[in-house]
PDB file of C-alpha atoms and ligand atoms in Angstrom:
ATOM      1  CA  UNK A  11      -4.919 -62.505  63.881  1.00  0.00           C
ATOM      2  CA  UNK A  12      -7.483 -59.994  65.124  1.00  0.00           C
ATOM      3  CA  UNK A  13      -6.782 -57.389  67.850  1.00  0.00           C
ATOM      4  CA  UNK A  14     -10.157 -55.508  68.785  1.00  0.00           C
ATOM      5  CA  UNK A  15     -10.183 -52.797  71.276  1.00  0.00           C
ATOM      6  CA  UNK A  16     -13.187 -51.057  73.345  1.00  0.00           C
ATOM      7  CA  UNK A  17     -13.978 -47.439  71.462  1.00  0.00           C
ATOM      8  CA  UNK A  18     -14.339 -45.350  75.336  1.00  0.00           C
ATOM      9  CA  UNK A  19     -10.690 -46.887  76.016  1.00  0.00           C
ATOM     10  CA  UNK A  20      -8.720 -47.154  73.224  1.00  0.00           C
ATOM     11  CA  UNK A  21      -5.642 -47.716  74.441  1.00  0.00           C
ATOM     12  CA  UNK A  22      -6.124 -50.293  77.373  1.00  0.00           C
ATOM     13  CA  UNK A  23      -7.490 -53.949  76.826  1.00  0.00           C
ATOM     14  CA  UNK A  24      -7.892 -55.550  73.955  1.00  0.00           C
ATOM     15  CA  UNK A  25      -9.660 -58.986  73.061  1.00  0.00           C
ATOM     16  CA  UNK A  26      -7.485 -61.450  70.856  1.00  0.00           C
ATOM     17  CA  UNK A  27      -9.322 -63.635  68.539  1.00  0.00           C
ATOM     18  CA  UNK A  28      -8.282 -66.198  64.916  1.00  0.00           C
ATOM     19  CA  UNK A  29      -5.258 -67.808  66.755  1.00  0.00           C
ATOM     20  CA  UNK A  30      -5.439 -71.105  68.442  1.00  0.00           C
ATOM     21  CA  UNK A  31      -2.807 -70.624  71.719  1.00  0.00           C
ATOM     22  CA  UNK A  32      -2.046 -74.964  70.952  1.00  0.00           C
ATOM     23  CA  UNK A  33      -0.527 -74.078  67.818  1.00  0.00           C
ATOM     24  CA  UNK A  34       3.063 -73.811  67.087  1.00  0.00           C
ATOM     25  CA  UNK A  35       3.135 -69.814  66.433  1.00  0.00           C
ATOM     26  CA  UNK A  36       5.186 -67.734  63.865  1.00  0.00           C
ATOM     27  CA  UNK A  37       8.288 -64.705  64.745  1.00  0.00           C
ATOM     28  CA  UNK A  38       5.256 -62.767  63.207  1.00  0.00           C
ATOM     29  CA  UNK A  39       2.424 -63.525  65.841  1.00  0.00           C
ATOM     30  CA  UNK A  40       4.147 -63.395  69.315  1.00  0.00           C
ATOM     31  CA  UNK A  41       5.995 -59.854  68.013  1.00  0.00           C
ATOM     32  CA  UNK A  42       1.825 -59.248  67.217  1.00  0.00           C
ATOM     33  CA  UNK A  43       1.056 -60.341  70.913  1.00  0.00           C
ATOM     34  CA  UNK A  44       3.902 -59.066  72.540  1.00  0.00           C
ATOM     35  CA  UNK A  45       3.628 -55.625  70.917  1.00  0.00           C
ATOM     36  CA  UNK A  46      -0.447 -55.570  71.248  1.00  0.00           C
ATOM     37  CA  UNK A  47       0.587 -56.105  75.384  1.00  0.00           C
ATOM     38  CA  UNK A  48       2.841 -53.145  75.140  1.00  0.00           C
ATOM     39  CA  UNK A  49       0.655 -50.924  74.067  1.00  0.00           C
ATOM     40  CA  UNK A  50      -2.768 -52.369  75.921  1.00  0.00           C
ATOM     41  CA  UNK A  51      -1.193 -54.006  78.692  1.00  0.00           C
ATOM     42  CA  UNK A  52      -4.042 -57.149  79.490  1.00  0.00           C
ATOM     43  CA  UNK A  53      -4.843 -58.980  76.906  1.00  0.00           C
ATOM     44  CA  UNK A  54      -8.324 -61.220  75.959  1.00  0.00           C
ATOM     45  CA  UNK A  55      -8.095 -64.455  74.432  1.00  0.00           C
ATOM     46  CA  UNK A  56     -11.849 -66.301  74.587  1.00  0.00           C
ATOM     47  CA  UNK A  57     -12.259 -70.013  73.952  1.00  0.00           C
ATOM     48  CA  UNK A  58      -8.958 -71.477  74.376  1.00  0.00           C
ATOM     49  CA  UNK A  59      -8.691 -75.045  76.225  1.00  0.00           C
ATOM     50  CA  UNK A  60      -5.508 -75.506  76.507  1.00  0.00           C
ATOM     51  CA  UNK A  61      -4.103 -77.842  79.334  1.00  0.00           C
ATOM     52  CA  UNK A  62      -1.183 -76.848  81.513  1.00  0.00           C
ATOM     53  CA  UNK A  63       1.559 -78.234  79.089  1.00  0.00           C
ATOM     54  CA  UNK A  64       0.607 -76.038  76.850  1.00  0.00           C
ATOM     55  CA  UNK A  65       0.072 -73.054  78.498  1.00  0.00           C
ATOM     56  CA  UNK A  66       3.265 -72.983  79.853  1.00  0.00           C
ATOM     57  CA  UNK A  67       4.565 -73.474  75.888  1.00  0.00           C
ATOM     58  CA  UNK A  68       2.875 -70.295  74.810  1.00  0.00           C
ATOM     59  CA  UNK A  69       4.020 -68.718  78.034  1.00  0.00           C
ATOM     60  CA  UNK A  70       7.789 -69.765  77.059  1.00  0.00           C
ATOM     61  CA  UNK A  71       7.341 -67.405  73.996  1.00  0.00           C
ATOM     62  CA  UNK A  72       7.745 -64.501  75.677  1.00  0.00           C
ATOM     63  CA  UNK A  73      10.175 -64.800  78.038  1.00  0.00           C
ATOM     64  CA  UNK A  74      11.341 -67.276  80.885  1.00  0.00           C
ATOM     65  CA  UNK A  75       8.840 -68.574  83.141  1.00  0.00           C
ATOM     66  CA  UNK A  76       8.807 -67.556  87.020  1.00  0.00           C
ATOM     67  CA  UNK A  77       9.060 -69.975  88.795  1.00  0.00           C
ATOM     68  CA  UNK A  78       5.892 -70.702  91.519  1.00  0.00           C
ATOM     69  CA  UNK A  79       7.821 -71.597  94.769  1.00  0.00           C
ATOM     70  CA  UNK A  80       8.517 -71.003  98.805  1.00  0.00           C
ATOM     71  CA  UNK A  81       9.201 -67.425  97.838  1.00  0.00           C
ATOM     72  CA  UNK A  82       5.935 -67.186  96.519  1.00  0.00           C
ATOM     73  CA  UNK A  83       3.128 -68.799  98.622  1.00  0.00           C
ATOM     74  CA  UNK A  84       3.435 -70.752 102.036  1.00  0.00           C
ATOM     75  CA  UNK A  85       2.014 -74.309 100.328  1.00  0.00           C
ATOM     76  CA  UNK A  86       4.616 -76.934 100.775  1.00  0.00           C
ATOM     77  CA  UNK A  87       5.640 -78.828  97.706  1.00  0.00           C
ATOM     78  CA  UNK A  88       4.141 -82.500  98.816  1.00  0.00           C
ATOM     79  CA  UNK A  89       0.881 -80.305  98.811  1.00  0.00           C
ATOM     80  CA  UNK A  90       1.075 -78.364  95.489  1.00  0.00           C
ATOM     81  CA  UNK A  91      -1.070 -79.284  93.320  1.00  0.00           C
ATOM     82  CA  UNK A  92       0.354 -78.206  89.997  1.00  0.00           C
ATOM     83  CA  UNK A  93       4.051 -78.001  88.846  1.00  0.00           C
ATOM     84  CA  UNK A  94       6.218 -75.195  90.426  1.00  0.00           C
ATOM     85  CA  UNK A  95       5.963 -73.752  86.159  1.00  0.00           C
ATOM     86  CA  UNK A  96       2.089 -72.578  87.238  1.00  0.00           C
ATOM     87  CA  UNK A  97       0.649 -70.224  90.511  1.00  0.00           C
ATOM     88  CA  UNK A  98      -1.728 -72.524  91.845  1.00  0.00           C
ATOM     89  CA  UNK A  99      -4.918 -68.932  91.659  1.00  0.00           C
ATOM     90  CA  UNK A 100      -7.825 -71.936  92.565  1.00  0.00           C
ATOM     91  CA  UNK A 101      -9.234 -72.284  96.205  1.00  0.00           C
ATOM     92  CA  UNK A 102      -8.592 -76.166  95.563  1.00  0.00           C
ATOM     93  CA  UNK A 103      -5.954 -78.475  96.958  1.00  0.00           C
ATOM     94  CA  UNK A 104      -4.693 -81.251  95.973  1.00  0.00           C
ATOM     95  CA  UNK A 105      -7.519 -83.170  95.553  1.00  0.00           C
ATOM     96  CA  UNK A 106      -9.693 -80.611  94.032  1.00  0.00           C
ATOM     97  CA  UNK A 107     -11.385 -79.839  96.924  1.00  0.00           C
ATOM     98  CA  UNK A 108     -12.172 -76.255  98.232  1.00  0.00           C
ATOM     99  CA  UNK A 109      -9.552 -75.163 101.851  1.00  0.00           C
ATOM    100  CA  UNK A 110     -11.486 -74.994 104.328  1.00  0.00           C
ATOM    101  CA  UNK A 111     -12.366 -71.978 106.115  1.00  0.00           C
ATOM    102  CA  UNK A 112      -9.132 -71.546 108.630  1.00  0.00           C
ATOM    103  CA  UNK A 113      -6.553 -73.172 105.862  1.00  0.00           C
ATOM    104  CA  UNK A 114      -3.584 -70.739 105.688  1.00  0.00           C
ATOM    105  CA  UNK A 115      -3.587 -71.224 102.152  1.00  0.00           C
ATOM    106  CA  UNK A 116      -6.356 -70.037 101.519  1.00  0.00           C
ATOM    107  CA  UNK A 117      -6.223 -67.268 104.248  1.00  0.00           C
ATOM    108  CA  UNK A 118      -2.848 -66.361 102.101  1.00  0.00           C
ATOM    109  CA  UNK A 119      -5.173 -66.653  99.055  1.00  0.00           C
ATOM    110  CA  UNK A 120      -7.435 -64.084 100.180  1.00  0.00           C
ATOM    111  CA  UNK A 121      -4.499 -61.666  99.251  1.00  0.00           C
ATOM    112  CA  UNK A 122      -5.500 -61.617  95.583  1.00  0.00           C
ATOM    113  CA  UNK A 123      -9.067 -59.782  96.613  1.00  0.00           C
ATOM    114  CA  UNK A 124      -6.098 -57.068  97.787  1.00  0.00           C
ATOM    115  CA  UNK A 125      -4.682 -54.686  94.686  1.00  0.00           C
ATOM    116  CA  UNK A 126      -1.672 -55.968  93.543  1.00  0.00           C
ATOM    117  CA  UNK A 127       0.914 -56.497  90.305  1.00  0.00           C
ATOM    118  CA  UNK A 128       2.627 -60.026  90.692  1.00  0.00           C
ATOM    119  CA  UNK A 129       6.077 -60.479  92.745  1.00  0.00           C
ATOM    120  CA  UNK A 130       6.696 -56.873  92.935  1.00  0.00           C
ATOM    121  CA  UNK A 131       8.347 -58.375  96.196  1.00  0.00           C
ATOM    122  CA  UNK A 132      10.653 -60.637  94.296  1.00  0.00           C
ATOM    123  CA  UNK A 133      13.994 -58.907  93.461  1.00  0.00           C
ATOM    124  CA  UNK A 134      13.464 -59.176  90.147  1.00  0.00           C
ATOM    125  CA  UNK A 135       9.557 -58.062  89.997  1.00  0.00           C
ATOM    126  CA  UNK A 136       7.279 -60.151  87.519  1.00  0.00           C
ATOM    127  CA  UNK A 137       6.587 -59.601  83.890  1.00  0.00           C
ATOM    128  CA  UNK A 138       3.588 -60.466  82.275  1.00  0.00           C
ATOM    129  CA  UNK A 139       1.051 -62.993  84.363  1.00  0.00           C
ATOM    130  CA  UNK A 140      -1.105 -65.329  82.142  1.00  0.00           C
ATOM    131  CA  UNK A 141      -4.325 -66.236  83.917  1.00  0.00           C
ATOM    132  CA  UNK A 142      -6.477 -69.589  82.179  1.00  0.00           C
ATOM    133  CA  UNK A 143      -9.675 -70.172  83.486  1.00  0.00           C
ATOM    134  CA  UNK A 144      -9.872 -74.012  83.439  1.00  0.00           C
ATOM    135  CA  UNK A 145     -12.978 -74.104  85.908  1.00  0.00           C
ATOM    136  CA  UNK A 146     -15.056 -70.605  87.008  1.00  0.00           C
ATOM    137  CA  UNK A 147     -17.836 -69.890  89.821  1.00  0.00           C
ATOM    138  CA  UNK A 148     -21.020 -69.711  89.122  1.00  0.00           C
ATOM    139  CA  UNK A 149     -21.026 -65.937  90.808  1.00  0.00           C
ATOM    140  CA  UNK A 150     -18.518 -63.296  91.624  1.00  0.00           C
ATOM    141  CA  UNK A 151     -14.896 -64.016  91.223  1.00  0.00           C
ATOM    142  CA  UNK A 152     -14.492 -61.900  89.060  1.00  0.00           C
ATOM    143  CA  UNK A 153     -10.623 -60.658  87.739  1.00  0.00           C
ATOM    144  CA  UNK A 154     -10.190 -56.888  87.568  1.00  0.00           C
ATOM    145  CA  UNK A 155      -8.094 -55.124  86.020  1.00  0.00           C
ATOM    146  CA  UNK A 156      -5.943 -50.864  86.811  1.00  0.00           C
ATOM    147  CA  UNK A 157      -4.145 -49.306  84.210  1.00  0.00           C
ATOM    148  CA  UNK A 158      -0.733 -48.199  86.627  1.00  0.00           C
ATOM    149  CA  UNK A 159       0.108 -45.701  82.346  1.00  0.00           C
ATOM    150  CA  UNK A 160      -3.201 -43.657  82.334  1.00  0.00           C
ATOM    151  CA  UNK A 161      -3.006 -43.151  87.241  1.00  0.00           C
ATOM    152  CA  UNK A 162       0.489 -41.914  86.044  1.00  0.00           C
ATOM    153  CA  UNK A 163      -0.340 -39.832  83.839  1.00  0.00           C
ATOM    154  CA  UNK A 164      -3.477 -37.879  85.095  1.00  0.00           C
ATOM    155  CA  UNK A 165      -1.744 -37.857  88.400  1.00  0.00           C
ATOM    156  CA  UNK A 166      -1.269 -33.760  89.930  1.00  0.00           C
ATOM    157  CA  UNK A 167       1.722 -32.546  88.990  1.00  0.00           C
ATOM    158  CA  UNK A 168       2.684 -31.832  92.596  1.00  0.00           C
ATOM    159  CA  UNK A 169       2.347 -35.532  93.263  1.00  0.00           C
ATOM    160  CA  UNK A 170       4.183 -35.813  90.107  1.00  0.00           C
ATOM    161  CA  UNK A 171       7.635 -34.708  91.858  1.00  0.00           C
ATOM    162  CA  UNK A 172       6.375 -35.540  94.733  1.00  0.00           C
ATOM    163  CA  UNK A 173       6.509 -39.653  93.886  1.00  0.00           C
ATOM    164  CA  UNK A 174       8.924 -39.287  90.767  1.00  0.00           C
ATOM    165  CA  UNK A 175      12.165 -40.696  93.700  1.00  0.00           C
ATOM    166  CA  UNK A 176      10.428 -42.413  96.233  1.00  0.00           C
ATOM    167  CA  UNK A 177      11.396 -46.112  97.068  1.00  0.00           C
ATOM    168  CA  UNK A 178       8.423 -48.990  98.750  1.00  0.00           C
ATOM    169  CA  UNK A 179       9.621 -52.075 100.144  1.00  0.00           C
ATOM    170  CA  UNK A 180       7.430 -54.740  99.393  1.00  0.00           C
ATOM    171  CA  UNK A 181       6.535 -58.345 100.867  1.00  0.00           C
ATOM    172  CA  UNK A 182       3.807 -60.590 101.228  1.00  0.00           C
ATOM    173  CA  UNK A 183       4.732 -60.446 104.399  1.00  0.00           C
ATOM    174  CA  UNK A 184       2.602 -55.999 104.358  1.00  0.00           C
ATOM    175  CA  UNK A 185       0.282 -57.225 102.206  1.00  0.00           C
ATOM    176  CA  UNK A 186      -1.309 -60.596 104.811  1.00  0.00           C
ATOM    177  CA  UNK A 187      -0.834 -58.231 107.310  1.00  0.00           C
ATOM    178  CA  UNK A 188      -3.997 -55.735 106.211  1.00  0.00           C
ATOM    179  CA  UNK A 189      -6.405 -59.367 106.502  1.00  0.00           C
ATOM    180  CA  UNK A 190      -5.354 -59.760 109.981  1.00  0.00           C
ATOM    181  CA  UNK A 191      -2.616 -62.702 108.793  1.00  0.00           C
ATOM    182  CA  UNK A 192       0.202 -62.533 110.578  1.00  0.00           C
ATOM    183  CA  UNK A 193       2.478 -64.985 107.860  1.00  0.00           C
ATOM    184  CA  UNK A 194       5.421 -63.997 111.379  1.00  0.00           C
ATOM    185  CA  UNK A 195       3.004 -66.446 113.931  1.00  0.00           C
ATOM    186  CA  UNK A 196       2.474 -69.064 111.503  1.00  0.00           C
ATOM    187  CA  UNK A 197       5.871 -69.315 109.699  1.00  0.00           C
ATOM    188  CA  UNK A 198       9.098 -70.968 111.319  1.00  0.00           C
ATOM    189  CA  UNK A 199      11.884 -67.971 111.643  1.00  0.00           C
ATOM    190  CA  UNK A 200      14.031 -69.895 108.205  1.00  0.00           C
ATOM    191  CA  UNK A 201      10.863 -70.066 106.613  1.00  0.00           C
ATOM    192  CA  UNK A 202       9.683 -66.146 106.753  1.00  0.00           C
ATOM    193  CA  UNK A 203      12.789 -65.040 105.321  1.00  0.00           C
ATOM    194  CA  UNK A 204      11.837 -66.398 101.598  1.00  0.00           C
ATOM    195  CA  UNK A 205       9.897 -62.984 101.971  1.00  0.00           C
ATOM    196  CA  UNK A 206      12.674 -59.844 103.555  1.00  0.00           C
ATOM    197  CA  UNK A 207      11.207 -57.332 101.870  1.00  0.00           C
ATOM    198  CA  UNK A 208      12.350 -56.150  98.730  1.00  0.00           C
ATOM    199  CA  UNK A 209      12.339 -52.055  97.720  1.00  0.00           C
ATOM    200  CA  UNK A 210      11.249 -50.942  93.954  1.00  0.00           C
ATOM    201  CA  UNK A 211      11.092 -47.473  92.568  1.00  0.00           C
ATOM    202  CA  UNK A 212       7.162 -46.352  92.954  1.00  0.00           C
ATOM    203  CA  UNK A 213       8.277 -44.853  89.296  1.00  0.00           C
ATOM    204  CA  UNK A 214       8.683 -47.057  86.558  1.00  0.00           C
ATOM    205  CA  UNK A 215       9.959 -46.781  82.659  1.00  0.00           C
ATOM    206  CA  UNK A 216       8.360 -49.298  80.212  1.00  0.00           C
ATOM    207  CA  UNK A 217      11.931 -49.423  78.013  1.00  0.00           C
ATOM    208  CA  UNK A 218       8.981 -51.097  75.218  1.00  0.00           C
ATOM    209  CA  UNK A 219       6.926 -47.578  75.213  1.00  0.00           C
ATOM    210  CA  UNK A 220       8.803 -45.312  77.221  1.00  0.00           C
ATOM    211  CA  UNK A 221       5.946 -44.911  79.552  1.00  0.00           C
ATOM    212  CA  UNK A 222       6.280 -44.015  82.905  1.00  0.00           C
ATOM    213  CA  UNK A 223       4.373 -45.454  85.007  1.00  0.00           C
ATOM    214  CA  UNK A 224       3.138 -46.288  89.133  1.00  0.00           C
ATOM    215  CA  UNK A 225       4.212 -48.943  91.007  1.00  0.00           C
ATOM    216  CA  UNK A 226       1.651 -49.966  93.126  1.00  0.00           C
ATOM    217  CA  UNK A 227       0.973 -52.953  94.713  1.00  0.00           C
ATOM    218  CA  UNK A 228      -0.899 -54.159  98.371  1.00  0.00           C
ATOM    219  CA  UNK A 229       2.482 -55.956  98.975  1.00  0.00           C
ATOM    220  CA  UNK A 230       4.437 -52.315  99.853  1.00  0.00           C
ATOM    221  CA  UNK A 231       4.310 -52.057 103.522  1.00  0.00           C
ATOM    222  CA  UNK A 232       6.767 -48.682 103.099  1.00  0.00           C
ATOM    223  CA  UNK A 233       8.296 -46.071 101.970  1.00  0.00           C
ATOM    224  CA  UNK A 234      12.186 -45.806 102.172  1.00  0.00           C
ATOM    225  CA  UNK A 235      12.318 -42.501 104.787  1.00  0.00           C
ATOM    226  CA  UNK A 236       8.976 -42.850 106.376  1.00  0.00           C
ATOM    227  CA  UNK A 237       7.739 -44.059 109.345  1.00  0.00           C
ATOM    228  CA  UNK A 238       5.108 -46.938 108.231  1.00  0.00           C
ATOM    229  CA  UNK A 239       1.573 -45.108 109.423  1.00  0.00           C
ATOM    230  CA  UNK A 240       2.447 -42.167 107.443  1.00  0.00           C
ATOM    231  CA  UNK A 241       3.965 -44.663 104.588  1.00  0.00           C
ATOM    232  CA  UNK A 242       0.522 -46.566 104.511  1.00  0.00           C
ATOM    233  CA  UNK A 243      -1.948 -43.429 104.439  1.00  0.00           C
ATOM    234  CA  UNK A 244       0.010 -41.822 101.125  1.00  0.00           C
ATOM    235  CA  UNK A 245      -0.036 -45.379  99.644  1.00  0.00           C
ATOM    236  CA  UNK A 246      -3.468 -46.195 100.561  1.00  0.00           C
ATOM    237  CA  UNK A 247      -4.606 -42.815  99.043  1.00  0.00           C
ATOM    238  CA  UNK A 248      -2.331 -43.539  95.537  1.00  0.00           C
ATOM    239  CA  UNK A 249      -3.973 -46.961  95.384  1.00  0.00           C
ATOM    240  CA  UNK A 250      -7.691 -45.446  95.377  1.00  0.00           C
ATOM    241  CA  UNK A 251      -6.531 -42.801  93.528  1.00  0.00           C
ATOM    242  CA  UNK A 252      -5.064 -45.121  90.719  1.00  0.00           C
ATOM    243  CA  UNK A 253      -8.004 -47.934  90.881  1.00  0.00           C
ATOM    244  CA  UNK A 254     -10.832 -45.568  89.664  1.00  0.00           C
ATOM    245  CA  UNK A 255     -13.151 -46.579  87.576  1.00  0.00           C
ATOM    246  CA  UNK A 256     -11.734 -44.335  84.575  1.00  0.00           C
ATOM    247  CA  UNK A 257      -8.433 -46.130  84.623  1.00  0.00           C
ATOM    248  CA  UNK A 258      -9.985 -49.829  85.594  1.00  0.00           C
ATOM    249  CA  UNK A 259     -11.761 -53.146  83.752  1.00  0.00           C
ATOM    250  CA  UNK A 260     -14.039 -56.279  85.024  1.00  0.00           C
ATOM    251  CA  UNK A 261     -13.155 -59.453  83.746  1.00  0.00           C
ATOM    252  CA  UNK A 262     -16.011 -61.489  83.332  1.00  0.00           C
ATOM    253  CA  UNK A 263     -14.558 -64.788  82.656  1.00  0.00           C
ATOM    254  CA  UNK A 264     -15.309 -67.904  80.707  1.00  0.00           C
ATOM    255  CA  UNK A 265     -14.551 -71.138  80.681  1.00  0.00           C
ATOM    256  CA  UNK A 266     -11.661 -71.107  78.628  1.00  0.00           C
ATOM    257  CA  UNK A 267     -10.531 -67.322  78.646  1.00  0.00           C
ATOM    258  CA  UNK A 268      -6.730 -66.868  79.084  1.00  0.00           C
ATOM    259  CA  UNK A 269      -6.186 -63.122  79.987  1.00  0.00           C
ATOM    260  CA  UNK A 270      -2.230 -62.192  79.707  1.00  0.00           C
ATOM    261  CA  UNK A 271      -1.664 -59.230  81.699  1.00  0.00           C
ATOM    262  CA  UNK A 272       1.591 -56.813  82.403  1.00  0.00           C
ATOM    263  CA  UNK A 273       2.646 -56.678  85.227  1.00  0.00           C
ATOM    264  CA  UNK A 274       4.805 -53.412  84.650  1.00  0.00           C
ATOM    265  CA  UNK A 275       1.806 -51.286  83.986  1.00  0.00           C
ATOM    266  CA  UNK A 276      -1.561 -52.831  85.312  1.00  0.00           C
ATOM    267  CA  UNK A 277      -2.934 -54.031  89.329  1.00  0.00           C
ATOM    268  CA  UNK A 278      -4.725 -56.369  89.468  1.00  0.00           C
ATOM    269  CA  UNK A 279      -7.292 -58.410  92.284  1.00  0.00           C
ATOM    270  CA  UNK A 280      -9.772 -61.148  92.507  1.00  0.00           C
ATOM    271  CA  UNK A 281     -13.464 -60.180  93.362  1.00  0.00           C
ATOM    272  CA  UNK A 282     -15.363 -62.691  95.839  1.00  0.00           C
ATOM    273  CA  UNK A 283     -16.991 -65.627  96.067  1.00  0.00           C
ATOM    274  CA  UNK A 284     -18.606 -68.649  97.571  1.00  0.00           C
ATOM    275  CA  UNK A 285     -15.038 -70.113  97.627  1.00  0.00           C
ATOM    276  CA  UNK A 286     -16.206 -72.632 100.753  1.00  0.00           C
ATOM    277  CA  UNK A 287     -18.936 -73.947  98.229  1.00  0.00           C
ATOM    278  CA  UNK A 288     -17.686 -73.262  94.656  1.00  0.00           C
ATOM    279  CA  UNK A 289     -14.681 -74.117  92.764  1.00  0.00           C
ATOM    280  CA  UNK A 290     -12.790 -71.757  90.899  1.00  0.00           C
ATOM    281  CA  UNK A 291      -9.895 -73.394  88.566  1.00  0.00           C
ATOM    282  CA  UNK A 292      -8.027 -70.601  87.581  1.00  0.00           C
ATOM    283  CA  UNK A 293      -3.798 -71.581  86.333  1.00  0.00           C
ATOM    284  CA  UNK A 294      -1.268 -68.611  86.107  1.00  0.00           C
ATOM    285  CA  UNK A 295       2.039 -68.698  83.897  1.00  0.00           C
ATOM    286  CA  UNK A 296       4.025 -66.062  85.407  1.00  0.00           C
ATOM    287  CA  UNK A 297       7.067 -65.114  82.909  1.00  0.00           C
ATOM    288  CA  UNK A 298      10.228 -63.712  84.769  1.00  0.00           C
ATOM    289  CA  UNK A 299      10.815 -60.178  84.600  1.00  0.00           C
ATOM    290  CA  UNK A 300      14.094 -58.772  82.460  1.00  0.00           C
ATOM    291  CA  UNK A 301      15.859 -56.363  85.172  1.00  0.00           C
ATOM    292  CA  UNK A 302      16.523 -55.676  88.710  1.00  0.00           C
ATOM    293  CA  UNK A 303      14.509 -52.335  88.832  1.00  0.00           C
ATOM    294  CA  UNK A 304      16.930 -50.668  92.115  1.00  0.00           C
TER     295      UNK A 304
HETATM  296  C1  OGA B 405      -3.396 -63.805  89.983  1.00  0.00           C
HETATM  297  C2  OGA B 405      -4.387 -63.467  90.415  1.00  0.00           C
HETATM  298  C3  OGA B 405      -6.630 -63.203  90.358  1.00  0.00           C
HETATM  299  C4  OGA B 405      -7.904 -63.883  90.189  1.00  0.00           C
HETATM  300  O1  OGA B 405      -3.572 -64.549  89.195  1.00  0.00           O
HETATM  301  O2  OGA B 405      -1.507 -62.920  90.008  1.00  0.00           O
HETATM  302  O3  OGA B 405      -4.849 -62.180  91.626  1.00  0.00           O
HETATM  303  O4  OGA B 405      -8.996 -63.471  89.919  1.00  0.00           O
HETATM  304  N1  OGA B 405      -5.651 -63.756  90.718  1.00  0.00           N
HETATM  305  O5  OGA B 405      -7.649 -65.240  90.753  1.00  0.00           O
HETATM  306 MN1   MN B 406      -2.518 -61.785  91.216  1.00  0.00          MN
END
């Protein structure tokens, strides 16, 4: 296995080659990948022509799978295209046709265009995400990543002190509100309970490396003890700061790329493409986090 980094950003994003993710991996290989995730936060594997079962098997080397169900999205079980081991991050319905413009599932998925960390709205937020590009768009559809360790390290001391013990509420309702999509109007009162806000600290420590990160996400709608408008202004300023080009990597997909990112120390977002016409088939497996943060 070979791990290469970029000259200008030696500790963020690495490219892993000489490993076939279809194969059984040795304990040493798994440890090498896991250590690299801790160190580089984002790993890119090229030419990994895997199916769902192989993706799930590879993911389980790193922990338990976080199921994609009614706490993760608004797709009914009977409308799913993929098993609940996979988050369907495509723009496709179960007949592999692009969602039409006003389909609530399409509009819900547009939330991935906002900077976020996966499942920060769950009591135990996600650890790693593994995204496999089965079919890519001809134009657009990049994914951007931002390094929340460097963003934390480069904060002014005053801001570091201010955020140190801040606690934020995260919910899919908040991120979708930013799109003008009011889930409370679309869903029944029973369904909406799945999306009750969850509190998370704004500063967290990666226990494997002891490095601090800012745990930001567009799912944040409120800071504990603050009113919502002040919270939104403060969080948006932080997101703008933390996603400057000096902290960012822009991934342009090739078919069969697999990218792993560490949700404890990065944010990411999808970029626009012609989703009413093109077929972008991206499938994500997610490694469950290991702990509640509060
Ligand atoms: C995800 C996600 C971005 C993309 O899989 O969690 O946000 O570019 N994907 O599809
Ligand atoms: Mn995501």
